[in-house]
Amino acid sequence: MTRRHPWNVIRGLLVLALLLADLPAWASSLAAWRLTREGALELRTSPNVRPEAFFEDGSRLQGPRVWVDLPGAPSRTRSIRGSGEVREVRIGKPTPTTTRIVVEFRPGTDLDPADLRLVGTSPDRWKLEFKGLKRVVVLGLGEGDLDGTAVVSVPPASFPTASTPLSADGLPVVPRGRFRVVIDPGHGGPDPGAVGIRGLRETDVVLDVSLQVARLLQARGVNVVMTRTSEVDVDLPPRVALANRVGADVFVSVHANALSMARPDVNGIETFYFSSGLSRRLAGSLQGQMLAVSPGSPNRGVKQGRFFVIRRTVMPSALVEMGFVTGALDAPRLADPAHRRRLALALATGILQYLGGR
């Protein structure tokens, strides 16, 4: 009897508008794939996909299988002969609107579903390692341009509409189409960040605010790139790599602070930069605007910090802490959609002020 294990289903990719004219026509959301000599499946995908990954045990006559389902059916189905412990790779169409890539292993291959994890290595790349394979896979097993790069931007229509419509009226004006800004909502997916009063999760706060910031900046003609737009696990190096690759003018990482549930008296707003004077100016602009919409919140200042995402980005960068999810003053505000809209307006204003003063 076989057992099926839905494992680590990662819901959602970063919503990024890729220029897809160069992608092959054989799949609407699976742009490219390959099996590496080290025994890893690497995928390149198109925007807005919701991949689901599954594992099925093998038997004496049939080896284990791993497959990933993505939206959008391929133009044709096919099978590709494998090597080593990989018997075959198949591209199928289980439904008229689904692409399925199946990696079938030879009988006797030992895979532990607990070791299988589909990880986003950058906004449009996924990697799944098959640990413990005894015989490597030959190079060249794959299809499509996995290493291709594309200009990344986010159109305003990609963002959910806030419960109360936001307006860019009154925000500083900058030349349309001149600037590119990367917004980095901290944490995500299995990492919720800090969890505070009444279960308030940092990831929920920062993603909501970040999406609204992006929409406001787009309304002012700024090209916005986001490191994530849903609850997906993105490691720190890919966030930095994305910002450096697209040539961003500004990088802003959005967070909420925490201390201890036993210290609700600790509240306040702070912003970090790493070294440059431009980064400090950006941080100061963001800090001032957040304080202006958060009366009574302590000013914890603009500080130097060594956070990876602001230390390794090559453009002016800042990391904002919008308040404490464990704070008696800050937590109710961060949980309030109206205050989150005010914070989004504040951050958008701070970014536009900085860009306009360059």
Short mmCIF file of C-alpha atoms in Angstrom, two decimals:
data_model
loop_
_atom_site.label_atom_id
_atom_site.label_comp_id
_atom_site.label_asym_id
_atom_site.label_seq_id
_atom_site.Cartn_x
_atom_site.Cartn_y
_atom_site.Cartn_z
CA MET A 1 0.00 0.00 0.00
CA THR A 2 1.31 3.46 -0.83
CA ARG A 3 1.06 6.53 1.36
CA ARG A 4 0.65 10.06 0.06
CA HIS A 5 2.11 12.94 2.00
CA PRO A 6 1.15 16.51 1.14
CA TRP A 7 4.31 18.16 2.39
CA ASN A 8 5.28 21.74 2.95
CA VAL A 9 2.72 23.14 0.55
CA ILE A 10 3.89 26.66 -0.10
CA ARG A 11 0.95 28.84 -1.00
CA GLY A 12 1.79 31.62 -3.32
CA LEU A 13 4.78 33.18 -5.04
CA LEU A 14 5.77 36.81 -4.86
CA VAL A 15 3.42 38.76 -7.11
CA LEU A 16 5.92 40.16 -9.61
CA ALA A 17 5.14 41.17 -13.20
CA LEU A 18 7.85 39.46 -15.25
CA LEU A 19 8.42 40.18 -18.90
CA LEU A 20 7.63 36.68 -20.12
CA ALA A 21 7.97 37.04 -23.86
CA ASP A 22 11.13 34.93 -23.83
CA LEU A 23 9.58 32.03 -21.93
CA PRO A 24 8.70 28.82 -23.76
CA ALA A 25 5.10 28.27 -24.77
CA TRP A 26 4.89 24.74 -23.39
CA ALA A 27 3.79 25.88 -19.92
CA SER A 28 1.85 28.88 -18.70
CA SER A 29 3.35 28.90 -15.20
CA LEU A 30 6.23 26.41 -15.30
CA ALA A 31 8.81 28.42 -17.21
CA ALA A 32 11.82 26.11 -16.79
CA TRP A 33 13.14 23.20 -14.76
CA ARG A 34 16.25 21.10 -14.27
CA LEU A 35 17.68 18.32 -12.15
CA THR A 36 21.17 19.07 -10.85
CA ARG A 37 24.06 16.66 -10.42
CA GLU A 38 23.65 17.07 -6.66
CA GLY A 39 20.11 15.75 -6.88
CA ALA A 40 17.91 18.85 -6.63
CA LEU A 41 14.91 19.88 -8.67
CA GLU A 42 15.05 23.58 -9.59
CA LEU A 43 12.07 25.44 -11.02
CA ARG A 44 11.51 28.82 -12.62
CA THR A 45 7.91 29.98 -12.54
CA SER A 46 5.71 32.83 -13.67
CA PRO A 47 3.82 35.21 -11.37
CA ASN A 48 0.86 34.48 -9.11
CA VAL A 49 1.27 30.70 -9.05
CA ARG A 50 0.24 28.57 -6.07
CA PRO A 51 2.39 25.44 -6.30
CA GLU A 52 1.47 22.29 -4.39
CA ALA A 53 4.04 19.56 -3.81
CA PHE A 54 3.36 15.91 -2.94
CA PHE A 55 5.22 12.69 -2.17
CA GLU A 56 4.15 9.10 -2.73
CA ASP A 57 5.94 6.08 -1.23
CA GLY A 58 7.35 3.45 -3.49
CA SER A 59 6.99 -0.32 -3.45
CA ARG A 60 9.14 -3.28 -4.47
CA LEU A 61 8.16 -2.79 -8.11
CA GLN A 62 7.59 0.94 -8.24
CA GLY A 63 9.83 3.65 -6.86
CA PRO A 64 8.74 6.75 -4.93
CA ARG A 65 7.39 9.77 -6.74
CA VAL A 66 7.48 13.50 -6.04
CA TRP A 67 5.33 15.90 -8.00
CA VAL A 68 4.55 19.61 -8.08
CA ASP A 69 1.28 21.01 -9.41
CA LEU A 70 1.09 24.52 -10.83
CA PRO A 71 -1.73 26.45 -12.50
CA GLY A 72 -1.94 26.62 -16.26
CA ALA A 73 -1.81 23.53 -18.45
CA PRO A 74 1.19 22.78 -20.68
CA SER A 75 0.72 22.82 -24.45
CA ARG A 76 1.90 19.21 -24.58
CA THR A 77 2.64 16.35 -22.19
CA ARG A 78 5.90 14.42 -22.35
CA SER A 79 8.29 12.08 -20.58
CA ILE A 80 12.04 12.54 -20.23
CA ARG A 81 14.31 9.60 -19.41
CA GLY A 82 16.26 10.10 -16.21
CA SER A 83 19.54 8.69 -14.94
CA GLY A 84 20.99 7.51 -11.68
CA GLU A 85 18.17 6.99 -9.22
CA VAL A 86 15.80 9.16 -11.23
CA ARG A 87 13.90 6.88 -13.60
CA GLU A 88 11.85 9.48 -15.40
CA VAL A 89 10.60 13.06 -15.34
CA ARG A 90 7.13 13.71 -16.73
CA ILE A 91 5.33 16.92 -17.59
CA GLY A 92 1.62 16.21 -17.40
CA LYS A 93 -1.83 17.76 -17.43
CA PRO A 94 -3.90 16.16 -14.65
CA THR A 95 -6.67 18.69 -15.28
CA PRO A 96 -7.29 21.12 -18.15
CA THR A 97 -5.91 23.96 -16.00
CA THR A 98 -2.97 22.29 -14.24
CA THR A 99 0.67 21.61 -15.04
CA ARG A 100 2.24 18.71 -13.15
CA ILE A 101 5.95 17.94 -13.07
CA VAL A 102 6.62 14.45 -11.74
CA VAL A 103 10.01 13.06 -10.68
CA GLU A 104 9.78 9.27 -10.53
CA PHE A 105 12.59 7.36 -8.80
CA ARG A 106 13.75 3.80 -9.31
CA PRO A 107 12.53 1.04 -6.97
CA GLY A 108 14.62 0.88 -3.82
CA THR A 109 15.31 4.63 -3.70
CA ASP A 110 14.95 5.80 -0.10
CA LEU A 111 13.40 9.23 0.35
CA ASP A 112 12.22 10.58 3.67
CA PRO A 113 9.23 12.95 3.24
CA ALA A 114 10.38 14.83 6.34
CA ASP A 115 13.49 15.91 4.39
CA LEU A 116 11.56 17.19 1.40
CA ARG A 117 11.03 20.93 1.30
CA LEU A 118 10.21 23.22 -1.59
CA VAL A 119 12.03 26.49 -0.92
CA GLY A 120 11.79 29.83 -2.69
CA THR A 121 15.37 30.85 -3.45
CA SER A 122 14.38 34.10 -5.19
CA PRO A 123 11.08 35.65 -6.30
CA ASP A 124 10.65 33.35 -9.31
CA ARG A 125 12.85 30.37 -8.37
CA TRP A 126 12.16 27.22 -6.35
CA LYS A 127 14.45 24.44 -5.18
CA LEU A 128 13.66 20.96 -3.86
CA GLU A 129 16.56 18.82 -2.63
CA PHE A 130 16.40 15.04 -2.70
CA LYS A 131 18.69 14.11 0.16
CA GLY A 132 20.47 10.78 0.40
CA LEU A 133 20.62 9.84 -3.28
CA LYS A 134 23.46 7.39 -3.87
CA ARG A 135 23.84 7.95 -7.61
CA VAL A 136 23.99 11.46 -9.00
CA VAL A 137 21.92 12.71 -11.90
CA VAL A 138 23.59 13.63 -15.17
CA LEU A 139 23.78 17.28 -16.08
CA GLY A 140 21.58 18.55 -18.88
CA LEU A 141 18.34 17.04 -17.62
CA GLY A 142 15.91 19.94 -17.87
CA GLU A 143 13.98 22.29 -20.13
CA GLY A 144 13.76 26.03 -20.57
CA ASP A 145 15.99 28.93 -19.53
CA LEU A 146 16.30 28.50 -15.78
CA ASP A 147 19.02 31.13 -15.43
CA GLY A 148 17.27 33.79 -17.46
CA THR A 149 16.61 37.10 -15.75
CA ALA A 150 13.83 39.58 -16.30
CA VAL A 151 13.07 43.14 -15.39
CA VAL A 152 10.81 42.94 -12.36
CA SER A 153 8.05 45.41 -11.54
CA VAL A 154 4.72 45.40 -9.81
CA PRO A 155 1.70 46.98 -11.52
CA PRO A 156 -0.80 48.74 -9.27
CA ALA A 157 -3.51 46.23 -10.13
CA SER A 158 -1.49 43.47 -8.49
CA PHE A 159 -2.24 44.73 -5.01
CA PRO A 160 -5.35 44.01 -2.94
CA THR A 161 -7.58 46.99 -2.37
CA ALA A 162 -7.51 48.25 1.21
CA SER A 163 -10.76 48.15 3.16
CA THR A 164 -10.81 51.93 2.94
CA PRO A 165 -9.45 53.19 -0.39
CA LEU A 166 -6.05 54.81 -0.19
CA SER A 167 -5.32 57.92 -2.16
CA ALA A 168 -1.95 59.18 -3.31
CA ASP A 169 -3.29 62.73 -3.36
CA GLY A 170 -1.10 64.95 -1.24
CA LEU A 171 1.94 62.69 -1.42
CA PRO A 172 5.19 64.22 -2.69
CA VAL A 173 5.57 64.19 -6.47
CA VAL A 174 8.58 62.64 -8.21
CA PRO A 175 9.26 62.13 -11.94
CA ARG A 176 7.15 59.23 -13.15
CA GLY A 177 9.08 56.14 -14.22
CA ARG A 178 12.40 57.39 -12.94
CA PHE A 179 12.78 55.45 -9.69
CA ARG A 180 12.68 51.81 -8.63
CA VAL A 181 12.00 50.92 -4.99
CA VAL A 182 12.19 47.51 -3.32
CA ILE A 183 9.79 46.97 -0.41
CA ASP A 184 10.70 44.03 1.84
CA PRO A 185 7.96 42.78 4.19
CA GLY A 186 9.89 40.96 6.91
CA HIS A 187 9.45 37.27 7.77
CA GLY A 188 6.59 35.31 6.13
CA GLY A 189 5.35 31.77 5.59
CA PRO A 190 6.44 29.45 8.41
CA ASP A 191 8.24 32.38 10.07
CA PRO A 192 5.59 34.73 11.51
CA GLY A 193 8.17 36.99 13.14
CA ALA A 194 7.20 38.35 16.53
CA VAL A 195 3.86 37.33 18.06
CA GLY A 196 2.38 39.75 20.55
CA ILE A 197 -0.74 40.79 22.41
CA ARG A 198 -3.86 38.82 21.42
CA GLY A 199 -1.81 36.78 18.97
CA LEU A 200 -0.91 39.76 16.81
CA ARG A 201 1.62 38.48 14.26
CA GLU A 202 4.37 40.62 12.85
CA THR A 203 4.09 39.07 9.38
CA ASP A 204 0.41 40.04 9.09
CA VAL A 205 1.11 43.64 10.07
CA VAL A 206 4.11 44.19 7.82
CA LEU A 207 2.64 42.50 4.75
CA ASP A 208 -0.55 44.58 4.96
CA VAL A 209 1.37 47.84 5.36
CA SER A 210 3.91 46.93 2.66
CA LEU A 211 1.26 46.13 0.06
CA GLN A 212 -0.38 49.47 0.68
CA VAL A 213 2.96 51.31 0.48
CA ALA A 214 3.62 49.66 -2.86
CA ARG A 215 0.25 50.70 -4.25
CA LEU A 216 0.75 54.30 -3.14
CA LEU A 217 4.21 54.51 -4.69
CA GLN A 218 2.93 53.03 -7.93
CA ALA A 219 0.25 55.70 -8.03
CA ARG A 220 3.08 58.24 -8.01
CA GLY A 221 4.81 56.53 -10.93
CA VAL A 222 7.43 54.66 -8.92
CA ASN A 223 8.41 51.19 -10.17
CA VAL A 224 7.90 48.92 -7.13
CA VAL A 225 9.45 45.51 -6.57
CA MET A 226 8.45 43.44 -3.54
CA THR A 227 10.41 40.58 -2.01
CA ARG A 228 7.13 38.84 -1.18
CA THR A 229 3.42 39.60 -1.54
CA SER A 230 1.99 36.60 0.29
CA GLU A 231 2.77 34.26 3.17
CA VAL A 232 5.77 32.64 1.54
CA ASP A 233 9.17 31.73 2.99
CA VAL A 234 11.92 33.86 1.44
CA ASP A 235 15.41 33.65 2.93
CA LEU A 236 17.47 36.80 3.55
CA PRO A 237 20.07 36.39 0.76
CA PRO A 238 17.43 36.18 -2.01
CA ARG A 239 15.85 39.39 -0.74
CA VAL A 240 19.18 41.17 -1.02
CA ALA A 241 19.98 39.53 -4.36
CA LEU A 242 16.67 40.72 -5.81
CA ALA A 243 17.26 44.33 -4.77
CA ASN A 244 20.81 44.34 -6.11
CA ARG A 245 19.82 42.60 -9.35
CA VAL A 246 17.04 44.99 -10.33
CA GLY A 247 19.12 48.09 -9.64
CA ALA A 248 16.86 49.58 -7.01
CA ASP A 249 17.25 53.20 -5.97
CA VAL A 250 15.92 52.47 -2.47
CA PHE A 251 15.41 49.38 -0.30
CA VAL A 252 13.06 49.48 2.71
CA SER A 253 12.56 46.48 4.99
CA VAL A 254 9.36 46.68 7.03
CA HIS A 255 9.12 45.13 10.51
CA ALA A 256 7.33 45.32 13.85
CA ASN A 257 9.21 45.04 17.12
CA ALA A 258 8.74 42.85 20.20
CA LEU A 259 10.24 42.43 23.63
CA SER A 260 8.30 40.34 26.13
CA MET A 261 4.65 39.84 26.95
CA ALA A 262 5.71 40.75 30.49
CA ARG A 263 6.86 44.19 29.30
CA PRO A 264 3.83 45.89 27.73
CA ASP A 265 5.28 49.19 28.92
CA VAL A 266 7.91 49.08 26.17
CA ASN A 267 6.66 50.83 23.03
CA GLY A 268 8.11 53.00 20.31
CA ILE A 269 9.28 53.42 16.74
CA GLU A 270 12.83 53.10 15.44
CA THR A 271 14.59 52.94 12.09
CA PHE A 272 17.96 51.41 11.23
CA TYR A 273 20.53 52.08 8.54
CA PHE A 274 23.96 50.50 8.02
CA SER A 275 26.53 53.08 7.01
CA SER A 276 26.08 55.58 4.22
CA GLY A 277 24.88 59.12 4.64
CA LEU A 278 22.18 58.53 2.03
CA SER A 279 20.87 55.57 4.02
CA ARG A 280 20.83 57.68 7.15
CA ARG A 281 18.86 60.38 5.35
CA LEU A 282 16.38 57.80 4.10
CA ALA A 283 16.02 56.35 7.60
CA GLY A 284 15.47 59.79 9.08
CA SER A 285 12.74 60.60 6.57
CA LEU A 286 10.92 57.33 7.34
CA GLN A 287 11.26 57.75 11.09
CA GLY A 288 9.89 61.26 11.09
CA GLN A 289 6.85 60.35 9.03
CA MET A 290 5.98 57.30 11.18
CA LEU A 291 6.20 59.35 14.35
CA ALA A 292 3.93 62.00 12.85
CA VAL A 293 1.06 59.49 12.50
CA SER A 294 1.72 57.76 15.85
CA PRO A 295 1.16 60.39 18.56
CA GLY A 296 2.45 59.27 21.93
CA SER A 297 4.67 56.51 20.57
CA PRO A 298 8.19 56.96 21.96
CA ASN A 299 10.84 58.02 19.49
CA ARG A 300 13.47 55.27 19.76
CA GLY A 301 15.56 57.04 17.17
CA VAL A 302 17.46 56.50 13.95
CA LYS A 303 20.26 54.04 14.63
CA GLN A 304 23.04 52.18 12.92
CA GLY A 305 22.37 48.45 12.62
CA ARG A 306 23.99 45.42 11.08
CA PHE A 307 20.90 43.63 9.83
CA PHE A 308 21.78 41.47 6.82
CA VAL A 309 19.29 43.05 4.43
CA ILE A 310 20.57 46.59 4.95
CA ARG A 311 24.22 45.59 5.27
CA ARG A 312 24.41 43.66 2.01
CA THR A 313 22.24 45.81 -0.27
CA VAL A 314 24.22 48.21 -2.44
CA MET A 315 21.66 51.02 -2.61
CA PRO A 316 20.45 53.36 0.18
CA SER A 317 18.60 51.06 2.58
CA ALA A 318 16.66 51.25 5.82
CA LEU A 319 14.86 48.86 8.16
CA VAL A 320 11.83 50.24 9.99
CA GLU A 321 10.31 48.96 13.24
CA MET A 322 6.78 50.40 13.26
CA GLY A 323 6.05 49.64 16.93
CA PHE A 324 5.95 46.76 19.41
CA VAL A 325 3.41 43.97 18.95
CA THR A 326 4.00 43.34 22.67
CA GLY A 327 3.42 46.99 23.64
CA ALA A 328 0.25 48.14 25.38
CA LEU A 329 0.23 51.33 23.28
CA ASP A 330 1.60 50.03 19.99
CA ALA A 331 -0.10 46.64 19.68
CA PRO A 332 -3.71 47.90 19.44
CA ARG A 333 -2.59 50.43 16.87
CA LEU A 334 -0.75 47.85 14.77
CA ALA A 335 -3.85 45.64 14.88
CA ASP A 336 -6.04 48.51 13.63
CA PRO A 337 -6.49 48.66 9.81
CA ALA A 338 -6.93 52.44 9.97
CA HIS A 339 -3.58 52.89 11.70
CA ARG A 340 -1.90 50.57 9.25
CA ARG A 341 -3.20 52.79 6.44
CA ARG A 342 -1.70 55.79 8.21
CA LEU A 343 1.64 53.97 8.52
CA ALA A 344 1.52 53.07 4.82
CA LEU A 345 0.96 56.71 3.91
CA ALA A 346 3.79 57.71 6.25
CA LEU A 347 6.28 55.27 4.73
CA ALA A 348 5.29 56.19 1.17
CA THR A 349 5.70 59.86 2.05
CA GLY A 350 9.11 59.25 3.60
CA ILE A 351 10.33 57.35 0.55
CA LEU A 352 9.02 59.97 -1.88
CA GLN A 353 10.54 62.79 0.17
CA TYR A 354 13.90 61.04 0.02
CA LEU A 355 13.65 60.40 -3.73
CA GLY A 356 12.59 63.97 -4.39
CA GLY A 357 15.56 65.33 -2.48
CA ARG A 358 18.22 63.35 -4.33
#
